[in-house]
Tab-separated table of C-alpha atoms in Angstrom:
chain	number	residue	atom	x	y	z
A	1	MET	CA	-54.967	121.465	-13.262
A	2	LYS	CA	-54.748	125.093	-14.225
A	3	ARG	CA	-51.271	125.387	-12.724
A	4	LYS	CA	-50.188	122.336	-14.690
A	5	ASN	CA	-51.335	123.959	-17.998
A	6	ILE	CA	-49.404	127.101	-17.177
A	7	VAL	CA	-46.252	125.075	-16.654
A	8	ILE	CA	-46.706	123.237	-19.941
A	9	MET	CA	-47.219	126.481	-21.903
A	10	ALA	CA	-44.180	128.063	-20.232
A	11	SER	CA	-42.076	125.053	-21.188
A	12	ILE	CA	-43.216	125.281	-24.805
A	13	PHE	CA	-42.412	129.000	-24.902
A	14	ILE	CA	-38.919	128.414	-23.510
A	15	VAL	CA	-38.250	125.675	-26.094
A	16	LEU	CA	-39.402	127.909	-28.969
A	17	PHE	CA	-37.332	130.834	-27.686
A	18	VAL	CA	-34.197	128.705	-27.450
A	19	GLY	CA	-34.849	127.339	-30.970
A	20	VAL	CA	-35.114	130.829	-32.437
A	21	ILE	CA	-31.841	131.846	-30.788
A	22	ILE	CA	-30.036	128.740	-32.067
A	23	PHE	CA	-31.432	129.287	-35.607
A	24	ALA	CA	-30.277	132.920	-35.573
A	25	ILE	CA	-26.808	131.896	-34.413
A	26	ASN	CA	-26.567	129.214	-37.166
A	27	GLN	CA	-27.708	131.659	-39.831
A	28	LYS	CA	-25.106	134.158	-38.689
A	29	ASN	CA	-22.381	131.532	-38.814
A	30	SER	CA	-23.556	130.344	-42.254
A	31	ARG	CA	-23.441	133.861	-43.690
A	32	LYS	CA	-20.027	134.333	-42.147
A	33	ALA	CA	-18.818	131.040	-43.696
A	34	ALA	CA	-20.272	131.917	-47.153
A	35	LEU	CA	-18.713	135.325	-47.007
A	36	SER	CA	-15.422	133.797	-46.013
A	37	GLU	CA	-15.607	131.301	-48.891
A	38	GLY	CA	-16.654	134.063	-51.295
A	39	ASP	CA	-13.669	136.113	-50.236
A	40	ASN	CA	-11.222	133.235	-50.677
A	41	TYR	CA	-12.587	131.652	-53.859
A	42	TYR	CA	-13.532	132.979	-57.284
A	43	GLU	CA	-15.306	131.137	-60.076
A	44	VAL	CA	-14.186	132.280	-63.511
A	45	VAL	CA	-17.130	133.549	-65.560
A	46	GLU	CA	-17.487	134.216	-69.256
A	47	SER	CA	-16.406	137.697	-70.247
A	48	SER	CA	-19.202	140.069	-71.075
A	49	GLY	CA	-19.273	141.718	-74.476
A	50	LEU	CA	-21.493	142.493	-77.430
A	51	SER	CA	-24.342	140.038	-77.895
A	52	PHE	CA	-26.785	139.775	-80.780
A	53	LYS	CA	-29.700	137.619	-81.820
A	54	GLY	CA	-29.534	135.938	-85.183
A	55	MET	CA	-30.609	133.050	-87.355
A	56	SER	CA	-29.000	130.527	-89.643
A	57	VAL	CA	-29.954	131.525	-93.180
A	58	ILE	CA	-29.347	130.455	-96.763
A	59	LYS	CA	-26.166	132.066	-98.025
A	60	GLU	CA	-27.045	131.694	-101.698
A	61	GLU	CA	-29.755	129.968	-103.687
A	62	GLN	CA	-30.884	129.507	-107.265
A	63	LYS	CA	-34.622	129.251	-107.854
A	64	ILE	CA	-35.598	127.682	-111.181
A	65	PHE	CA	-39.137	128.412	-112.346
A	66	ILE	CA	-40.708	126.690	-115.326
A	67	ASP	CA	-40.662	129.064	-118.315
A	68	SER	CA	-43.228	127.995	-120.906
A	69	ILE	CA	-41.723	130.438	-123.427
A	70	LEU	CA	-38.672	128.181	-123.566
A	71	GLY	CA	-40.849	125.131	-124.235
A	72	SER	CA	-41.658	122.016	-122.247
A	73	VAL	CA	-39.282	120.184	-119.918
A	74	GLU	CA	-37.713	117.434	-121.996
A	75	LYS	CA	-35.408	115.998	-119.347
A	76	VAL	CA	-34.495	116.556	-115.689
A	77	ASN	CA	-30.927	115.519	-115.008
A	78	ILE	CA	-31.018	115.494	-111.194
A	79	THR	CA	-32.985	113.894	-108.390
A	80	ASP	CA	-34.492	115.508	-105.310
A	81	LYS	CA	-31.905	116.501	-102.672
A	82	ALA	CA	-29.042	115.703	-105.023
A	83	GLU	CA	-25.741	117.483	-104.491
A	84	VAL	CA	-24.771	119.545	-107.524
A	85	LYS	CA	-21.741	121.532	-108.618
A	86	LYS	CA	-21.659	124.859	-110.391
A	87	GLY	CA	-22.089	124.255	-114.136
A	88	ASP	CA	-23.902	120.898	-113.767
A	89	LEU	CA	-26.789	120.355	-116.191
A	90	ILE	CA	-30.068	120.601	-114.263
A	91	LEU	CA	-32.794	120.322	-116.908
A	92	THR	CA	-33.424	120.732	-120.644
A	93	TYR	CA	-36.349	122.440	-122.407
A	94	PHE	CA	-37.678	121.368	-125.810
A	95	ASN	CA	-39.558	123.970	-127.879
A	96	ASP	CA	-42.275	122.422	-130.093
A	97	SER	CA	-43.024	125.785	-131.738
A	98	VAL	CA	-39.424	126.098	-132.878
A	99	GLN	CA	-39.541	122.543	-134.169
A	100	GLU	CA	-42.543	123.446	-136.334
A	101	GLN	CA	-40.637	126.387	-137.789
A	102	ILE	CA	-37.696	124.127	-138.535
A	103	ASP	CA	-39.977	121.609	-140.261
A	104	ASN	CA	-41.495	124.351	-142.435
A	105	LEU	CA	-38.056	125.643	-143.391
A	106	LYS	CA	-36.970	122.135	-144.314
A	107	LEU	CA	-39.963	121.862	-146.657
A	108	GLN	CA	-38.959	125.169	-148.261
A	109	TYR	CA	-35.413	123.907	-148.514
A	110	ALA	CA	-36.503	120.731	-150.267
A	111	SER	CA	-38.658	122.694	-152.748
A	112	THR	CA	-35.843	125.153	-153.460
A	113	LYS	CA	-33.389	122.292	-153.867
A	114	ASP	CA	-35.651	120.810	-156.576
A	115	LYS	CA	-35.649	124.160	-158.359
A	116	VAL	CA	-31.875	124.292	-158.215
A	117	ASN	CA	-31.669	120.796	-159.675
A	118	ARG	CA	-34.066	121.692	-162.483
A	119	ALA	CA	-32.133	124.864	-163.252
A	120	ASN	CA	-28.892	122.886	-163.318
A	121	GLY	CA	-30.482	120.307	-165.632
A	122	ASP	CA	-31.677	123.044	-168.003
A	123	MET	CA	-28.176	124.541	-167.904
A	124	GLU	CA	-26.604	121.258	-168.960
A	125	LYS	CA	-29.099	120.794	-171.786
A	126	THR	CA	-28.532	124.342	-172.984
A	127	LYS	CA	-24.766	123.888	-172.892
A	128	LEU	CA	-25.099	120.783	-175.041
A	129	ALA	CA	-27.344	122.664	-177.496
A	130	ILE	CA	-24.850	125.544	-177.632
A	131	ASN	CA	-21.974	123.139	-178.283
A	132	LYS	CA	-23.945	121.450	-181.012
A	133	LYS	CA	-24.932	124.741	-182.566
A	134	GLU	CA	-21.320	126.015	-182.470
A	135	ASN	CA	-20.139	122.836	-184.202
A	136	SER	CA	-22.776	123.215	-186.876
A	137	ILE	CA	-21.791	126.816	-187.541
A	138	ALA	CA	-18.138	125.810	-187.687
A	139	GLU	CA	-18.884	123.108	-190.290
A	140	LYS	CA	-20.867	125.521	-192.391
A	141	ASN	CA	-18.086	128.087	-192.236
A	142	THR	CA	-15.652	125.432	-193.404
A	143	LYS	CA	-17.978	124.485	-196.243
A	144	LEU	CA	-18.423	128.140	-197.132
A	145	SER	CA	-14.693	128.698	-197.368
A	146	ASN	CA	-14.370	125.812	-199.850
A	147	LEU	CA	-16.981	127.130	-202.267
A	148	ASN	CA	-15.843	129.040	-205.350
A	149	ASP	CA	-17.385	132.442	-205.500
A	150	MET	CA	-18.066	132.250	-209.255
A	151	GLU	CA	-19.217	128.663	-209.607
A	152	ASN	CA	-21.300	128.231	-206.430
A	153	MET	CA	-22.807	131.592	-205.830
A	154	ASP	CA	-26.315	130.263	-205.122
A	155	GLU	CA	-25.099	127.509	-202.790
A	156	LYS	CA	-22.757	129.938	-201.072
A	157	ALA	CA	-25.630	132.326	-200.446
A	158	THR	CA	-27.712	129.511	-198.967
A	159	VAL	CA	-24.924	128.476	-196.612
A	160	GLN	CA	-24.399	132.057	-195.499
A	161	GLN	CA	-28.082	132.380	-194.738
A	162	GLU	CA	-28.018	129.130	-192.708
A	163	ILE	CA	-25.012	130.358	-190.741
A	164	ALA	CA	-26.752	133.640	-189.946
A	165	ILE	CA	-29.860	131.807	-188.687
A	166	GLU	CA	-27.829	129.446	-186.516
A	167	GLU	CA	-25.807	132.315	-185.087
A	168	GLN	CA	-29.071	133.961	-184.012
A	169	GLU	CA	-30.188	130.667	-182.463
A	170	LEU	CA	-26.805	130.385	-180.704
A	171	GLN	CA	-27.227	133.821	-179.166
A	172	MET	CA	-30.651	132.841	-177.919
A	173	LEU	CA	-29.255	129.670	-176.366
A	174	LYS	CA	-26.495	131.633	-174.655
A	175	SER	CA	-29.079	134.060	-173.293
A	176	GLU	CA	-31.124	131.148	-171.958
A	177	LEU	CA	-28.006	129.671	-170.369
A	178	GLN	CA	-27.301	132.958	-168.616
A	179	ASN	CA	-30.840	133.047	-167.263
A	180	TYR	CA	-30.517	129.471	-165.980
A	181	GLU	CA	-27.222	130.330	-164.309
A	182	VAL	CA	-28.744	133.378	-162.578
A	183	THR	CA	-31.723	131.287	-161.473
A	184	SER	CA	-29.436	128.559	-160.138
A	185	VAL	CA	-27.324	131.067	-158.168
A	186	THR	CA	-30.453	132.706	-156.747
A	187	PHE	CA	-31.855	129.378	-155.569
A	188	LYS	CA	-28.485	128.397	-154.107
A	189	ASP	CA	-28.398	131.665	-152.153
A	190	THR	CA	-31.897	130.878	-150.898
A	191	LEU	CA	-30.663	127.466	-149.740
A	192	LYS	CA	-27.865	129.115	-147.774
A	193	GLU	CA	-30.334	131.480	-146.131
A	194	LEU	CA	-32.617	128.583	-145.229
A	195	ASP	CA	-29.659	126.678	-143.810
A	196	GLY	CA	-28.759	129.664	-141.663
A	197	GLN	CA	-32.315	130.006	-140.386
A	198	VAL	CA	-32.484	126.312	-139.528
A	199	ASP	CA	-29.156	126.453	-137.708
A	200	GLY	CA	-30.333	129.484	-135.747
A	201	LEU	CA	-33.579	127.799	-134.759
A	202	LYS	CA	-31.774	124.613	-133.763
A	203	LYS	CA	-29.952	126.637	-131.143
A	204	LYS	CA	-33.339	127.663	-129.758
A	205	LEU	CA	-34.850	124.195	-130.050
A	206	ARG	CA	-33.345	123.071	-126.740
A	207	LYS	CA	-32.408	125.184	-123.768
A	208	ASP	CA	-30.144	123.842	-121.044
A	209	VAL	CA	-30.383	125.164	-117.487
A	210	THR	CA	-27.232	124.707	-115.410
A	211	ALA	CA	-26.402	125.165	-111.728
A	212	GLU	CA	-25.048	128.578	-110.841
A	213	LEU	CA	-23.611	127.431	-107.507
A	214	ASP	CA	-22.555	124.402	-105.486
A	215	GLY	CA	-25.340	123.112	-103.267
A	216	ILE	CA	-28.281	120.781	-102.713
A	217	ALA	CA	-31.131	120.695	-105.254
A	218	TYR	CA	-34.692	120.422	-103.952
A	219	ILE	CA	-37.463	119.530	-106.421
A	220	LYS	CA	-41.068	120.692	-105.976
A	221	THR	CA	-43.361	118.844	-108.384
A	222	GLU	CA	-45.995	121.543	-107.869
A	223	GLY	CA	-43.710	123.906	-109.757
A	224	LEU	CA	-44.311	121.969	-112.994
A	225	THR	CA	-47.878	123.261	-113.208
A	226	ASN	CA	-47.825	126.326	-110.935
A	227	PRO	CA	-45.740	129.147	-112.430
A	228	GLY	CA	-45.677	130.913	-109.072
A	229	VAL	CA	-43.761	128.090	-107.383
A	230	GLU	CA	-40.152	127.273	-108.165
A	231	TYR	CA	-39.687	123.804	-109.639
A	232	ILE	CA	-36.107	123.412	-108.431
A	233	ASN	CA	-34.328	125.309	-105.663
A	234	ILE	CA	-30.564	124.916	-105.337
A	235	VAL	CA	-29.420	125.891	-101.846
A	236	SER	CA	-25.801	126.584	-100.997
A	237	LYS	CA	-24.262	124.144	-98.514
A	238	GLU	CA	-22.027	126.842	-97.075
A	239	PRO	CA	-23.412	127.918	-93.669
A	240	LEU	CA	-24.289	131.542	-92.982
A	241	VAL	CA	-25.710	133.349	-89.971
A	242	LYS	CA	-27.531	136.672	-90.150
A	243	GLY	CA	-27.589	138.954	-87.123
A	244	MET	CA	-29.013	142.395	-86.415
A	245	ALA	CA	-27.156	145.206	-84.659
A	246	SER	CA	-28.374	148.555	-83.393
A	247	GLU	CA	-27.006	151.837	-84.685
A	248	TYR	CA	-24.730	151.959	-81.648
A	249	ASP	CA	-23.437	148.375	-81.701
A	250	VAL	CA	-22.920	148.193	-85.470
A	251	LEU	CA	-20.067	150.684	-85.134
A	252	LYS	CA	-18.271	148.165	-82.906
A	253	LEU	CA	-18.417	145.406	-85.510
A	254	LYS	CA	-15.784	144.900	-88.189
A	255	VAL	CA	-15.534	142.623	-91.193
A	256	GLY	CA	-13.091	139.850	-90.324
A	257	GLN	CA	-13.905	140.035	-86.607
A	258	GLU	CA	-14.085	136.676	-84.835
A	259	VAL	CA	-17.277	135.879	-82.911
A	260	LEU	CA	-18.905	132.963	-81.120
A	261	VAL	CA	-22.162	131.534	-82.471
A	262	LYS	CA	-24.329	129.575	-80.043
A	263	VAL	CA	-27.260	127.526	-81.335
A	264	VAL	CA	-30.093	128.246	-78.920
A	265	SER	CA	-31.912	124.907	-79.249
A	266	THR	CA	-28.867	122.640	-78.968
A	267	GLY	CA	-26.391	124.721	-76.990
A	268	GLN	CA	-23.712	124.055	-79.609
A	269	THR	CA	-21.160	126.860	-79.855
A	270	LEU	CA	-19.077	127.482	-82.954
A	271	LYS	CA	-16.489	130.040	-83.848
A	272	GLY	CA	-17.316	132.348	-86.731
A	273	THR	CA	-16.116	135.333	-88.696
A	274	VAL	CA	-18.046	138.469	-89.658
A	275	THR	CA	-18.081	138.493	-93.476
A	276	ALA	CA	-20.270	141.508	-94.283
A	277	ILE	CA	-22.134	144.403	-92.683
A	278	ASP	CA	-24.988	146.141	-94.478
A	279	ASP	CA	-24.545	149.845	-95.127
A	280	LEU	CA	-28.287	150.495	-95.035
A	281	PRO	CA	-30.594	149.634	-92.127
A	282	SER	CA	-33.532	147.239	-92.256
A	283	THR	CA	-36.771	147.183	-90.338
A	284	THR	CA	-36.628	145.025	-87.221
A	285	PRO	CA	-38.802	141.863	-87.176
A	286	ASN	CA	-41.349	143.496	-84.849
A	287	GLY	CA	-41.546	146.498	-87.152
A	288	THR	CA	-40.911	148.994	-84.381
A	289	GLY	CA	-37.446	150.155	-85.377
A	290	VAL	CA	-34.486	149.679	-87.637
A	291	ALA	CA	-31.239	147.745	-87.324
A	292	TYR	CA	-28.279	146.780	-89.454
A	293	ASN	CA	-27.929	143.265	-90.781
A	294	PHE	CA	-24.532	141.634	-90.553
A	295	TYR	CA	-23.411	138.186	-91.658
A	296	VAL	CA	-21.228	135.571	-90.017
A	297	LYS	CA	-19.607	132.516	-91.533
A	298	PRO	CA	-19.559	129.789	-88.833
A	299	GLU	CA	-16.874	127.123	-88.809
A	300	GLY	CA	-19.464	124.346	-88.951
A	301	PRO	CA	-22.951	123.686	-90.336
A	302	ILE	CA	-26.067	125.007	-88.628
A	303	ARG	CA	-29.511	123.915	-89.745
A	304	ILE	CA	-31.334	126.587	-91.723
A	305	GLY	CA	-33.795	128.556	-89.596
A	306	PHE	CA	-32.234	127.766	-86.218
A	307	SER	CA	-32.009	130.716	-83.809
A	308	VAL	CA	-28.544	131.638	-82.562
A	309	GLU	CA	-26.822	134.000	-80.186
A	310	ILE	CA	-23.807	135.849	-81.549
A	311	LYS	CA	-21.210	137.094	-79.094
A	312	GLU	CA	-17.826	138.688	-79.305
A	313	ASN	CA	-15.076	136.075	-79.199
A	314	ILE	CA	-13.123	137.680	-76.357
A	315	ASP	CA	-9.826	135.849	-75.931
A	316	THR	CA	-9.351	136.906	-72.295
A	317	LEU	CA	-11.138	136.277	-69.007
A	318	GLU	CA	-11.443	138.687	-66.084
A	319	VAL	CA	-9.842	137.594	-62.788
A	320	PRO	CA	-9.733	139.861	-59.691
A	321	LYS	CA	-6.174	140.940	-59.000
A	322	ASP	CA	-6.351	139.476	-55.466
A	323	PHE	CA	-6.454	135.998	-57.047
A	324	VAL	CA	-3.294	136.569	-59.091
A	325	SER	CA	0.183	136.515	-57.597
A	326	ILE	CA	3.506	137.491	-59.085
A	327	GLU	CA	6.341	135.031	-58.590
A	328	ASN	CA	9.762	135.591	-60.144
A	329	GLY	CA	8.180	137.996	-62.624
A	330	SER	CA	5.486	135.512	-63.704
A	331	LEU	CA	1.744	135.740	-63.133
A	332	MET	CA	0.396	132.785	-61.161
A	333	VAL	CA	-3.093	131.609	-60.197
A	334	ALA	CA	-4.142	128.761	-57.919
A	335	LYS	CA	-6.762	126.570	-59.582
A	336	VAL	CA	-8.865	124.267	-57.432
A	337	ILE	CA	-8.853	120.703	-58.780
A	338	ASP	CA	-10.462	117.480	-57.574
A	339	ASP	CA	-7.739	116.582	-55.080
A	340	GLY	CA	-6.296	119.945	-54.177
A	341	VAL	CA	-4.901	123.054	-55.826
A	342	GLU	CA	-2.776	123.446	-58.939
A	343	LYS	CA	-0.566	126.483	-59.450
A	344	ILE	CA	-0.665	127.708	-63.068
A	345	GLU	CA	1.444	130.302	-64.832
A	346	VAL	CA	-0.768	132.563	-66.924
A	347	ASN	CA	-0.466	135.486	-69.306
A	348	GLY	CA	-2.425	138.627	-68.594
A	349	VAL	CA	-2.636	142.375	-68.304
A	350	LEU	CA	-3.779	144.368	-65.282
A	351	GLU	CA	-6.794	146.565	-65.931
A	352	GLU	CA	-7.779	148.511	-62.771
A	353	ASP	CA	-8.899	145.845	-60.238
A	354	TYR	CA	-8.870	142.923	-62.686
A	355	TYR	CA	-6.369	140.987	-64.699
A	356	LEU	CA	-7.347	140.097	-68.263
A	357	ILE	CA	-6.047	136.514	-68.445
A	358	SER	CA	-5.697	134.599	-71.728
A	359	ARG	CA	-7.925	131.563	-72.152
A	360	ASP	CA	-5.144	129.089	-72.900
A	361	LYS	CA	-4.739	128.074	-69.234
A	362	ILE	CA	-8.085	128.846	-67.570
A	363	ALA	CA	-11.710	128.634	-68.704
A	364	PRO	CA	-15.158	129.750	-67.541
A	365	GLY	CA	-16.245	127.607	-64.593
A	366	ASP	CA	-12.737	127.132	-63.183
A	367	LYS	CA	-12.507	127.858	-59.452
A	368	LEU	CA	-9.549	129.897	-58.194
A	369	THR	CA	-8.324	130.444	-54.634
A	370	LYS	CA	-6.219	133.129	-53.021
A	371	GLU	CA	-4.129	130.425	-51.380
A	372	ALA	CA	-1.483	130.452	-54.100
A	373	SER	CA	1.432	129.247	-51.951
A	374	ALA	CA	3.287	126.205	-53.194
A	375	GLY	CA	2.900	124.402	-49.879
A	376	LEU	CA	-0.936	124.442	-49.878
A	377	GLU	CA	-2.165	121.066	-48.729
A	378	LYS	CA	-4.500	119.085	-50.942
A	379	GLU	CA	-7.948	118.335	-49.664
């Protein structure tokens, strides 16, 4: 029985030993095969370059707070989330205090107008009295000229006395007329001043608020009663991305430079252009350092607040020179496709051990092989 157990254990040991040897041989062959495939094939990868973190932000906005000095809101001409254009009427204020001033001025105007009318009436009456008095004096002068000095001395003296009295009365009437005229002119000047004041106040009676930019208008009803909250916020529809660059990387950025903007949450990638770079640094979000803000205009919309990655838009891809052949003066690569290999003419420049190949014929993820001969059999 003991000898039997020894045989069984020896058999198990031999089996395990053989298994280990076989496993080692397979592993060696696998590594050799992977190495061989790695030497013969190359998967195109995205070119490395500058990379920044950023966020989609509001390019421009107009915050409208309720200003009680301008009055109360008489009319709102938009609805929530309405699209507006620059110059569109947003809301209108009505100032009750100004209206009270206008009403008081109108009362003064009416009272002054009555005074003008009375002065004009007195002027007309005085003119009639002057005309009558002048006629009377003229008649008496005619009568006086017809009297004989010798025969009607007493009558002539009486007429002369009457003429003298009426001439005094005429002068008084003319003086009164002059006073009425001055009074009338003064009141008319007052009317003009009141008119001017009313016209000036009418311009302040209502105040229109217009849109300063194209965008979407958002209404917050809380802003009607809370002066610390904007009542209407007009947000530009034009997309904008803000990134932050270190003091070293900011020197590599240029206004007008093309970049790629990748939305982290969706994976969407858009082309963009650097539109501005701040001259002064800002504190980083964690407050531990400083960085320079720069701004990118993406080719498409990105929801406000979404995180993005901003990378250089490098228009070439690196390919090891062993995977590029030269045929008749042209650069050729062999691209692995579903049913074989396709030879492609490419444009590129040799940089040390790599060719910088333009993206128009190859893309990240493409698999290339060294077997670039035309007679390569398809799989």
